[in-house]
mmCIF file of C-alpha atoms in Angstrom:
data_model
loop_
_atom_site.group_PDB
_atom_site.id
_atom_site.type_symbol
_atom_site.label_atom_id
_atom_site.label_comp_id
_atom_site.label_asym_id
_atom_site.label_seq_id
_atom_site.Cartn_x
_atom_site.Cartn_y
_atom_site.Cartn_z
ATOM 1 C CA UNK A 1 43.624 37.578 -113.521
ATOM 2 C CA UNK A 2 41.586 37.486 -110.288
ATOM 3 C CA UNK A 3 37.925 37.724 -110.523
ATOM 4 C CA UNK A 4 35.715 38.073 -107.483
ATOM 5 C CA UNK A 5 32.720 35.872 -107.296
ATOM 6 C CA UNK A 6 30.444 38.728 -106.100
ATOM 7 C CA UNK A 7 30.941 40.908 -109.288
ATOM 8 C CA UNK A 8 27.799 39.812 -111.201
ATOM 9 C CA UNK A 9 25.613 40.566 -108.298
ATOM 10 C CA UNK A 10 26.995 44.049 -107.890
ATOM 11 C CA UNK A 11 26.630 44.780 -111.544
ATOM 12 C CA UNK A 12 23.005 43.511 -111.391
ATOM 13 C CA UNK A 13 22.166 45.654 -108.394
ATOM 14 C CA UNK A 14 23.737 48.871 -109.956
ATOM 15 C CA UNK A 15 21.672 48.344 -113.189
ATOM 16 C CA UNK A 16 18.546 47.843 -111.247
ATOM 17 C CA UNK A 17 19.070 50.999 -109.279
ATOM 18 C CA UNK A 18 19.739 52.991 -112.291
ATOM 19 C CA UNK A 19 16.510 51.832 -113.965
ATOM 20 C CA UNK A 20 14.471 52.715 -110.931
ATOM 21 C CA UNK A 21 15.837 56.141 -110.827
ATOM 22 C CA UNK A 22 14.949 56.671 -114.482
ATOM 23 C CA UNK A 23 11.468 55.479 -113.894
ATOM 24 C CA UNK A 24 10.813 57.855 -110.968
ATOM 25 C CA UNK A 25 12.222 60.699 -112.882
ATOM 26 C CA UNK A 26 9.930 60.011 -115.827
ATOM 27 C CA UNK A 27 6.830 59.711 -113.488
ATOM 28 C CA UNK A 28 7.686 63.080 -111.862
ATOM 29 C CA UNK A 29 7.859 64.726 -115.394
ATOM 30 C CA UNK A 30 4.499 63.344 -116.240
ATOM 31 C CA UNK A 31 2.877 64.422 -112.964
ATOM 32 C CA UNK A 32 4.191 67.919 -113.477
ATOM 33 C CA UNK A 33 2.718 67.864 -117.005
ATOM 34 C CA UNK A 34 -0.722 66.771 -115.749
ATOM 35 C CA UNK A 35 -0.731 69.336 -113.022
ATOM 36 C CA UNK A 36 0.237 72.103 -115.587
ATOM 37 C CA UNK A 37 -2.473 70.859 -117.869
ATOM 38 C CA UNK A 38 -4.972 71.151 -115.124
ATOM 39 C CA UNK A 39 -3.838 74.534 -114.254
ATOM 40 C CA UNK A 40 -4.000 75.713 -117.895
ATOM 41 C CA UNK A 41 -7.408 74.017 -118.489
ATOM 42 C CA UNK A 42 -9.130 75.106 -121.607
ATOM 43 C CA UNK A 43 -12.098 77.368 -121.650
ATOM 44 C CA UNK A 44 -15.508 75.668 -121.618
ATOM 45 C CA UNK A 45 -17.546 76.574 -124.684
ATOM 46 C CA UNK A 46 -21.058 77.732 -123.754
ATOM 47 C CA UNK A 47 -24.009 79.668 -125.052
ATOM 48 C CA UNK A 48 -25.433 82.653 -122.995
ATOM 49 C CA UNK A 49 -28.513 84.825 -123.001
ATOM 50 C CA UNK A 50 -29.216 88.129 -121.409
ATOM 51 C CA UNK A 51 -31.436 88.548 -118.326
ATOM 52 C CA UNK A 52 -34.309 90.596 -119.423
ATOM 53 C CA UNK A 53 -36.983 92.717 -117.642
ATOM 54 C CA UNK A 54 -40.577 91.949 -118.232
ATOM 55 C CA UNK A 55 -43.424 94.452 -117.574
ATOM 56 C CA UNK A 56 -46.200 91.833 -117.823
ATOM 57 C CA UNK A 57 -46.778 88.272 -118.294
ATOM 58 C CA UNK A 58 -48.831 86.168 -120.650
ATOM 59 C CA UNK A 59 -52.666 86.154 -119.707
ATOM 60 C CA UNK A 60 -53.326 83.460 -117.179
ATOM 61 C CA UNK A 61 -56.458 81.493 -118.218
ATOM 62 C CA UNK A 62 -59.322 80.579 -115.804
ATOM 63 C CA UNK A 63 -61.844 78.068 -116.844
ATOM 64 C CA UNK A 64 -65.682 78.365 -116.396
ATOM 65 C CA UNK A 65 -69.006 77.419 -117.932
ATOM 66 C CA UNK A 66 -71.235 79.647 -119.810
ATOM 67 C CA UNK A 67 -74.649 80.266 -118.221
ATOM 68 C CA UNK A 68 -77.630 82.404 -118.770
ATOM 69 C CA UNK A 69 -77.441 85.932 -117.249
ATOM 70 C CA UNK A 70 -81.151 85.771 -116.007
ATOM 71 C CA UNK A 71 -82.040 82.296 -114.644
ATOM 72 C CA UNK A 72 -84.471 81.082 -112.144
ATOM 73 C CA UNK A 73 -85.189 77.746 -110.255
ATOM 74 C CA UNK A 74 -88.942 77.475 -110.246
ATOM 75 C CA UNK A 75 -90.670 76.092 -107.073
ATOM 76 C CA UNK A 76 -94.181 75.940 -105.533
ATOM 77 C CA UNK A 77 -94.897 77.801 -102.304
ATOM 78 C CA UNK A 78 -97.206 75.063 -101.168
ATOM 79 C CA UNK A 79 -96.721 71.183 -101.247
ATOM 80 C CA UNK A 80 -98.763 68.819 -103.192
ATOM 81 C CA UNK A 81 -98.822 66.196 -105.936
ATOM 82 C CA UNK A 82 -97.882 67.440 -109.488
ATOM 83 C CA UNK A 83 -101.040 67.000 -111.446
ATOM 84 C CA UNK A 84 -99.901 68.346 -114.759
ATOM 85 C CA UNK A 85 -96.914 69.737 -116.489
ATOM 86 C CA UNK A 86 -97.348 71.915 -119.629
ATOM 87 C CA UNK A 87 -93.570 72.493 -120.295
ATOM 88 C CA UNK A 88 -90.872 70.244 -121.623
ATOM 89 C CA UNK A 89 -87.011 70.343 -121.634
ATOM 90 C CA UNK A 90 -85.798 72.954 -124.093
ATOM 91 C CA UNK A 91 -89.322 74.480 -124.666
ATOM 92 C CA UNK A 92 -89.488 78.151 -125.297
ATOM 93 C CA UNK A 93 -92.063 79.862 -122.882
ATOM 94 C CA UNK A 94 -93.322 83.347 -122.468
ATOM 95 C CA UNK A 95 -93.610 85.424 -119.349
ATOM 96 C CA UNK A 96 -96.789 84.469 -117.301
ATOM 97 C CA UNK A 97 -97.308 81.189 -119.268
ATOM 98 C CA UNK A 98 -98.646 78.274 -117.055
ATOM 99 C CA UNK A 99 -95.951 75.640 -116.710
ATOM 100 C CA UNK A 100 -97.245 73.127 -114.084
ATOM 101 C CA UNK A 101 -99.967 72.586 -111.481
ATOM 102 C CA UNK A 102 -100.154 70.713 -108.219
ATOM 103 C CA UNK A 103 -103.156 69.282 -106.328
ATOM 104 C CA UNK A 104 -103.505 69.924 -102.661
ATOM 105 C CA UNK A 105 -106.854 68.823 -101.011
ATOM 106 C CA UNK A 106 -106.496 71.446 -98.299
ATOM 107 C CA UNK A 107 -106.252 74.596 -100.408
ATOM 108 C CA UNK A 108 -109.804 74.728 -101.681
ATOM 109 C CA UNK A 109 -111.616 74.101 -98.492
ATOM 110 C CA UNK A 110 -109.312 76.506 -96.483
ATOM 111 C CA UNK A 111 -110.079 79.221 -99.037
ATOM 112 C CA UNK A 112 -113.954 78.655 -98.840
ATOM 113 C CA UNK A 113 -113.744 78.610 -95.035
ATOM 114 C CA UNK A 114 -111.882 81.839 -95.009
ATOM 115 C CA UNK A 115 -114.297 83.576 -97.276
ATOM 116 C CA UNK A 116 -117.226 82.356 -95.252
ATOM 117 C CA UNK A 117 -115.721 83.674 -92.103
ATOM 118 C CA UNK A 118 -115.341 87.048 -93.674
ATOM 119 C CA UNK A 119 -119.056 87.169 -94.620
ATOM 120 C CA UNK A 120 -120.082 86.051 -91.072
ATOM 121 C CA UNK A 121 -118.046 88.674 -89.414
ATOM 122 C CA UNK A 122 -119.284 91.419 -91.972
ATOM 123 C CA UNK A 123 -122.832 90.421 -91.061
ATOM 124 C CA UNK A 124 -122.021 90.693 -87.244
ATOM 125 C CA UNK A 125 -120.378 94.060 -87.889
ATOM 126 C CA UNK A 126 -123.484 95.378 -89.575
ATOM 127 C CA UNK A 127 -125.639 94.230 -86.792
ATOM 128 C CA UNK A 128 -123.364 95.833 -84.193
ATOM 129 C CA UNK A 129 -123.352 99.110 -86.154
ATOM 130 C CA UNK A 130 -127.255 99.228 -85.946
ATOM 131 C CA UNK A 131 -127.182 98.397 -82.369
ATOM 132 C CA UNK A 132 -124.893 101.232 -81.630
ATOM 133 C CA UNK A 133 -127.160 103.582 -83.417
ATOM 134 C CA UNK A 134 -130.146 102.540 -81.415
ATOM 135 C CA UNK A 135 -128.053 102.853 -78.150
ATOM 136 C CA UNK A 136 -127.005 106.390 -79.211
ATOM 137 C CA UNK A 137 -130.732 107.344 -79.727
ATOM 138 C CA UNK A 138 -131.702 105.738 -76.354
ATOM 139 C CA UNK A 139 -128.807 107.399 -74.500
ATOM 140 C CA UNK A 140 -130.058 110.873 -75.888
ATOM 141 C CA UNK A 141 -133.463 110.023 -74.434
ATOM 142 C CA UNK A 142 -132.051 108.960 -71.173
ATOM 143 C CA UNK A 143 -133.042 105.380 -71.491
ATOM 144 C CA UNK A 144 -129.664 103.683 -71.472
ATOM 145 C CA UNK A 145 -126.479 104.637 -69.599
ATOM 146 C CA UNK A 146 -123.265 105.940 -71.073
ATOM 147 C CA UNK A 147 -121.474 102.585 -70.147
ATOM 148 C CA UNK A 148 -123.959 100.517 -72.235
ATOM 149 C CA UNK A 149 -123.400 102.837 -75.131
ATOM 150 C CA UNK A 150 -119.680 102.452 -74.841
ATOM 151 C CA UNK A 151 -120.082 98.644 -74.667
ATOM 152 C CA UNK A 152 -121.800 98.805 -78.056
ATOM 153 C CA UNK A 153 -119.148 100.945 -79.454
ATOM 154 C CA UNK A 154 -116.348 98.715 -78.214
ATOM 155 C CA UNK A 155 -118.124 95.590 -79.624
ATOM 156 C CA UNK A 156 -118.385 97.312 -83.060
ATOM 157 C CA UNK A 157 -114.799 98.185 -83.038
ATOM 158 C CA UNK A 158 -113.716 94.633 -82.202
ATOM 159 C CA UNK A 159 -115.827 93.184 -85.064
ATOM 160 C CA UNK A 160 -114.334 95.671 -87.487
ATOM 161 C CA UNK A 161 -110.839 94.622 -86.454
ATOM 162 C CA UNK A 162 -111.849 90.861 -86.801
ATOM 163 C CA UNK A 163 -113.261 91.540 -90.294
ATOM 164 C CA UNK A 164 -109.803 92.961 -91.399
ATOM 165 C CA UNK A 165 -108.076 89.925 -90.011
ATOM 166 C CA UNK A 166 -110.438 87.519 -91.783
ATOM 167 C CA UNK A 167 -110.107 89.273 -95.048
ATOM 168 C CA UNK A 168 -106.257 89.094 -94.743
ATOM 169 C CA UNK A 169 -106.572 85.355 -93.968
ATOM 170 C CA UNK A 170 -108.892 85.001 -97.059
ATOM 171 C CA UNK A 171 -106.446 86.725 -99.308
ATOM 172 C CA UNK A 172 -103.646 84.388 -98.023
ATOM 173 C CA UNK A 173 -105.648 81.313 -98.729
ATOM 174 C CA UNK A 174 -106.517 82.701 -102.220
ATOM 175 C CA UNK A 175 -102.867 83.339 -102.921
ATOM 176 C CA UNK A 176 -101.945 79.908 -101.737
ATOM 177 C CA UNK A 177 -104.603 78.598 -104.199
ATOM 178 C CA UNK A 178 -103.040 80.563 -106.906
ATOM 179 C CA UNK A 179 -99.576 79.166 -105.954
ATOM 180 C CA UNK A 180 -100.772 75.831 -106.863
ATOM 181 C CA UNK A 181 -100.114 76.819 -110.551
ATOM 182 C CA UNK A 182 -96.533 77.349 -111.612
ATOM 183 C CA UNK A 183 -95.988 80.342 -114.137
ATOM 184 C CA UNK A 184 -93.071 81.586 -115.869
ATOM 185 C CA UNK A 185 -91.593 84.728 -114.329
ATOM 186 C CA UNK A 186 -89.951 85.812 -117.613
ATOM 187 C CA UNK A 187 -89.581 84.583 -121.195
ATOM 188 C CA UNK A 188 -86.897 82.032 -121.816
ATOM 189 C CA UNK A 189 -86.261 78.309 -122.313
ATOM 190 C CA UNK A 190 -86.587 75.317 -119.866
ATOM 191 C CA UNK A 191 -83.128 74.227 -118.991
ATOM 192 C CA UNK A 192 -84.128 71.360 -116.682
ATOM 193 C CA UNK A 193 -87.199 69.380 -115.644
ATOM 194 C CA UNK A 194 -86.788 67.744 -112.168
ATOM 195 C CA UNK A 195 -90.294 66.433 -111.373
ATOM 196 C CA UNK A 196 -92.723 64.300 -113.257
ATOM 197 C CA UNK A 197 -96.563 64.337 -112.937
ATOM 198 C CA UNK A 198 -97.744 62.112 -110.048
ATOM 199 C CA UNK A 199 -94.729 62.937 -107.866
ATOM 200 C CA UNK A 200 -95.268 64.722 -104.575
ATOM 201 C CA UNK A 201 -93.605 68.189 -104.429
ATOM 202 C CA UNK A 202 -92.545 69.712 -101.168
ATOM 203 C CA UNK A 203 -92.806 73.547 -100.566
ATOM 204 C CA UNK A 204 -89.652 75.166 -102.068
ATOM 205 C CA UNK A 205 -88.629 72.105 -103.978
ATOM 206 C CA UNK A 206 -87.220 72.966 -107.440
ATOM 207 C CA UNK A 207 -89.498 71.633 -110.146
ATOM 208 C CA UNK A 208 -87.773 73.127 -113.192
ATOM 209 C CA UNK A 209 -85.151 75.583 -114.285
ATOM 210 C CA UNK A 210 -85.767 78.482 -116.539
ATOM 211 C CA UNK A 211 -83.075 80.560 -118.411
ATOM 212 C CA UNK A 212 -83.581 83.782 -120.384
ATOM 213 C CA UNK A 213 -82.893 83.589 -124.098
ATOM 214 C CA UNK A 214 -80.614 86.694 -124.257
ATOM 215 C CA UNK A 215 -77.564 87.518 -122.067
ATOM 216 C CA UNK A 216 -74.727 85.018 -121.250
ATOM 217 C CA UNK A 217 -72.128 85.089 -118.646
ATOM 218 C CA UNK A 218 -69.368 82.862 -117.139
ATOM 219 C CA UNK A 219 -68.172 82.799 -113.533
ATOM 220 C CA UNK A 220 -64.496 82.101 -112.858
ATOM 221 C CA UNK A 221 -62.660 81.707 -109.528
ATOM 222 C CA UNK A 222 -59.407 83.868 -109.360
ATOM 223 C CA UNK A 223 -56.858 84.843 -106.711
ATOM 224 C CA UNK A 224 -57.663 88.071 -104.792
ATOM 225 C CA UNK A 225 -54.370 89.667 -106.018
ATOM 226 C CA UNK A 226 -55.690 89.596 -109.576
ATOM 227 C CA UNK A 227 -58.909 91.511 -108.792
ATOM 228 C CA UNK A 228 -57.294 94.768 -107.681
ATOM 229 C CA UNK A 229 -57.046 96.355 -111.116
ATOM 230 C CA UNK A 230 -60.423 95.006 -112.545
ATOM 231 C CA UNK A 231 -63.367 97.395 -112.892
ATOM 232 C CA UNK A 232 -66.916 96.723 -114.039
ATOM 233 C CA UNK A 233 -67.213 97.108 -117.956
ATOM 234 C CA UNK A 234 -63.441 96.251 -118.465
ATOM 235 C CA UNK A 235 -62.829 94.022 -121.446
ATOM 236 C CA UNK A 236 -61.167 90.717 -121.156
ATOM 237 C CA UNK A 237 -60.193 88.063 -123.632
ATOM 238 C CA UNK A 238 -61.934 84.628 -123.553
ATOM 239 C CA UNK A 239 -61.559 81.493 -125.542
ATOM 240 C CA UNK A 240 -64.059 78.703 -126.429
ATOM 241 C CA UNK A 241 -62.240 75.715 -125.321
ATOM 242 C CA UNK A 242 -64.069 73.465 -127.896
ATOM 243 C CA UNK A 243 -63.782 75.422 -131.018
ATOM 244 C CA UNK A 244 -60.730 77.639 -129.908
ATOM 245 C CA UNK A 245 -62.488 80.782 -131.011
ATOM 246 C CA UNK A 246 -61.464 83.963 -129.212
ATOM 247 C CA UNK A 247 -64.399 85.897 -127.536
ATOM 248 C CA UNK A 248 -64.539 89.381 -126.009
ATOM 249 C CA UNK A 249 -66.005 89.483 -122.429
ATOM 250 C CA UNK A 250 -66.797 92.336 -120.180
ATOM 251 C CA UNK A 251 -66.647 92.485 -116.426
ATOM 252 C CA UNK A 252 -70.095 92.695 -114.872
ATOM 253 C CA UNK A 253 -69.418 91.571 -111.253
ATOM 254 C CA UNK A 254 -66.164 91.478 -109.181
ATOM 255 C CA UNK A 255 -66.318 89.511 -105.919
ATOM 256 C CA UNK A 256 -65.090 91.201 -102.703
ATOM 257 C CA UNK A 257 -65.027 88.140 -100.652
ATOM 258 C CA UNK A 258 -65.399 84.339 -100.705
ATOM 259 C CA UNK A 259 -68.274 82.859 -98.734
ATOM 260 C CA UNK A 260 -67.058 79.287 -99.381
ATOM 261 C CA UNK A 261 -64.002 79.954 -97.275
ATOM 262 C CA UNK A 262 -61.473 79.439 -100.101
ATOM 263 C CA UNK A 263 -58.665 81.678 -101.424
ATOM 264 C CA UNK A 264 -60.304 82.196 -104.736
ATOM 265 C CA UNK A 265 -62.959 84.946 -105.368
ATOM 266 C CA UNK A 266 -65.761 84.988 -107.985
ATOM 267 C CA UNK A 267 -65.425 87.049 -111.134
ATOM 268 C CA UNK A 268 -68.386 87.228 -113.535
ATOM 269 C CA UNK A 269 -67.766 88.011 -117.229
ATOM 270 C CA UNK A 270 -70.480 88.690 -119.798
ATOM 271 C CA UNK A 271 -70.167 86.672 -123.100
ATOM 272 C CA UNK A 272 -71.820 87.738 -126.482
ATOM 273 C CA UNK A 273 -74.876 85.657 -127.118
ATOM 274 C CA UNK A 274 -74.048 84.955 -130.704
ATOM 275 C CA UNK A 275 -70.536 83.500 -129.843
ATOM 276 C CA UNK A 276 -71.466 80.885 -127.286
ATOM 277 C CA UNK A 277 -74.204 78.771 -125.662
ATOM 278 C CA UNK A 278 -75.150 77.823 -122.228
ATOM 279 C CA UNK A 279 -73.115 74.977 -121.115
ATOM 280 C CA UNK A 280 -70.037 75.809 -123.223
ATOM 281 C CA UNK A 281 -66.586 75.578 -121.607
ATOM 282 C CA UNK A 282 -64.900 78.989 -121.655
ATOM 283 C CA UNK A 283 -61.515 80.248 -120.487
ATOM 284 C CA UNK A 284 -61.175 83.839 -119.344
ATOM 285 C CA UNK A 285 -57.685 85.524 -119.620
ATOM 286 C CA UNK A 286 -56.420 87.869 -116.809
ATOM 287 C CA UNK A 287 -53.175 89.871 -117.402
ATOM 288 C CA UNK A 288 -51.099 89.791 -114.343
ATOM 289 C CA UNK A 289 -48.748 92.831 -113.945
ATOM 290 C CA UNK A 290 -45.214 92.201 -112.700
ATOM 291 C CA UNK A 291 -43.339 95.549 -113.179
ATOM 292 C CA UNK A 292 -40.053 94.586 -111.523
ATOM 293 C CA UNK A 293 -39.802 90.936 -112.835
ATOM 294 C CA UNK A 294 -36.676 89.618 -114.353
ATOM 295 C CA UNK A 295 -36.759 86.677 -116.869
ATOM 296 C CA UNK A 296 -34.143 84.161 -117.870
ATOM 297 C CA UNK A 297 -34.362 81.305 -120.273
ATOM 298 C CA UNK A 298 -35.827 78.221 -118.688
ATOM 299 C CA UNK A 299 -32.858 76.121 -119.782
ATOM 300 C CA UNK A 300 -30.506 78.243 -117.568
ATOM 301 C CA UNK A 301 -32.078 77.114 -114.372
ATOM 302 C CA UNK A 302 -30.035 74.425 -112.532
ATOM 303 C CA UNK A 303 -31.340 72.384 -109.615
ATOM 304 C CA UNK A 304 -28.954 71.399 -106.912
ATOM 305 C CA UNK A 305 -28.834 70.508 -103.252
ATOM 306 C CA UNK A 306 -28.812 74.139 -102.349
ATOM 307 C CA UNK A 307 -31.735 74.990 -104.524
ATOM 308 C CA UNK A 308 -32.219 76.657 -107.907
ATOM 309 C CA UNK A 309 -29.337 78.634 -109.450
ATOM 310 C CA UNK A 310 -27.827 79.936 -112.764
ATOM 311 C CA UNK A 311 -24.295 80.487 -113.974
ATOM 312 C CA UNK A 312 -23.691 84.271 -114.602
ATOM 313 C CA UNK A 313 -20.728 85.148 -116.745
ATOM 314 C CA UNK A 314 -18.383 87.658 -115.087
ATOM 315 C CA UNK A 315 -15.012 88.548 -116.683
ATOM 316 C CA UNK A 316 -15.238 85.343 -118.795
ATOM 317 C CA UNK A 317 -15.692 83.205 -115.591
ATOM 318 C CA UNK A 318 -18.805 81.239 -114.530
ATOM 319 C CA UNK A 319 -20.322 82.472 -111.138
ATOM 320 C CA UNK A 320 -23.007 80.435 -109.575
ATOM 321 C CA UNK A 321 -26.023 82.673 -108.433
ATOM 322 C CA UNK A 322 -28.999 81.359 -106.458
ATOM 323 C CA UNK A 323 -32.420 82.312 -107.947
ATOM 324 C CA UNK A 324 -36.109 81.942 -107.067
ATOM 325 C CA UNK A 325 -38.652 81.143 -109.914
ATOM 326 C CA UNK A 326 -42.103 82.780 -109.209
ATOM 327 C CA UNK A 327 -43.770 81.626 -112.453
ATOM 328 C CA UNK A 328 -43.200 80.517 -115.947
ATOM 329 C CA UNK A 329 -43.696 82.544 -119.093
ATOM 330 C CA UNK A 330 -43.547 80.358 -122.182
ATOM 331 C CA UNK A 331 -39.835 79.330 -122.434
ATOM 332 C CA UNK A 332 -38.747 81.843 -119.793
ATOM 333 C CA UNK A 333 -38.811 81.803 -115.998
ATOM 334 C CA UNK A 334 -40.006 84.722 -113.962
ATOM 335 C CA UNK A 335 -37.705 85.369 -111.131
ATOM 336 C CA UNK A 336 -38.399 86.794 -107.680
ATOM 337 C CA UNK A 337 -35.837 88.590 -105.598
ATOM 338 C CA UNK A 338 -32.500 87.780 -107.087
ATOM 339 C CA UNK A 339 -28.819 89.047 -107.278
ATOM 340 C CA UNK A 340 -29.046 89.210 -111.042
ATOM 341 C CA UNK A 341 -29.648 92.510 -112.908
ATOM 342 C CA UNK A 342 -31.100 93.164 -116.350
ATOM 343 C CA UNK A 343 -28.407 92.763 -118.912
ATOM 344 C CA UNK A 344 -26.481 90.066 -117.090
ATOM 345 C CA UNK A 345 -25.434 87.076 -119.274
ATOM 346 C CA UNK A 346 -26.457 83.607 -117.940
ATOM 347 C CA UNK A 347 -25.414 80.293 -119.524
ATOM 348 C CA UNK A 348 -28.229 78.122 -121.009
ATOM 349 C CA UNK A 349 -26.160 75.656 -123.042
ATOM 350 C CA UNK A 350 -23.033 73.690 -121.820
ATOM 351 C CA UNK A 351 -24.155 73.522 -118.259
ATOM 352 C CA UNK A 352 -23.181 69.918 -117.731
ATOM 353 C CA UNK A 353 -19.340 70.650 -118.498
ATOM 354 C CA UNK A 354 -19.258 73.864 -116.239
ATOM 355 C CA UNK A 355 -18.181 74.359 -112.681
ATOM 356 C CA UNK A 356 -17.808 77.298 -110.419
ATOM 357 C CA UNK A 357 -15.041 79.941 -111.597
ATOM 358 C CA UNK A 358 -14.448 77.970 -114.906
ATOM 359 C CA UNK A 359 -13.199 80.006 -117.779
ATOM 360 C CA UNK A 360 -15.867 80.082 -120.593
ATOM 361 C CA UNK A 361 -15.877 80.679 -124.233
ATOM 362 C CA UNK A 362 -19.046 82.302 -125.590
ATOM 363 C CA UNK A 363 -20.341 80.642 -128.686
ATOM 364 C CA UNK A 364 -22.496 82.415 -131.142
#
């Protein structure tokens, strides 16, 4: 029998070709299976919550410090050296009580000179009045002319005016002398003492601060948008930040402008005297209305390169919806203008496994 020397090589090539074909066939079947699996991807299990409408938010708190409703910075109208001080820090004083005194070497002599000037002019005025009476008599007898009589009358009128000016100057010097003693304008307690005896005090320099015993208030700075619905006498909640006690405040003043050039406006609230003391830190709560606001769970907000968004469930599919967060309300986010509507379902759990248009399975 004749056997070709090329037969083993042919058999080997045929076997190798068959193996390659089988392998390619298997890979094609596996690829089709993977593609089919991707097409029929299982629904992603998620948890969702409804978009709700909120009529108002939690009160926003603004901090301030309790102060006396009636308070004053006490100053001297004249300068001098503080010679004595009869009030100490924390002392209770009555209205009109002497608190301090300064020494000014010019006040006493100026008062004495003014009083002496008044007496001098009064004496000259009396003499001028008598001279005018004699001139009138002599004029009736034809001894003096009318012009001489008028000169006497003009001299008397000038001296009368000079007496008035001198008396005003004397009263002024007397008042300045009285200003050398500082008195309490109302009853209260000394909150601060800023000058010690022996120190020089300039006119208008604060020597001490006085606060009335009754009537407390707190001033806070708030945005202008939150002042529109406030009225004098309106009740507002307040909290003592140290004790946590809740207080009831009343609006006493509403600022209509900001002289400091800022975007915040002053709001003054009265505080019960029995519930706080001057210097206490207090927070005042203001309710901000937001009638058309929508809220979603804070956990449903996603951050991406395109901004904030949520996944809304529509026909069991996830749909990305951009949102704008205006503020936070506890565990929920207040939204601005949005494509969402109250009652929509948004995903708050399972976001990391979710993509646009994925089928979802709602978990309880």
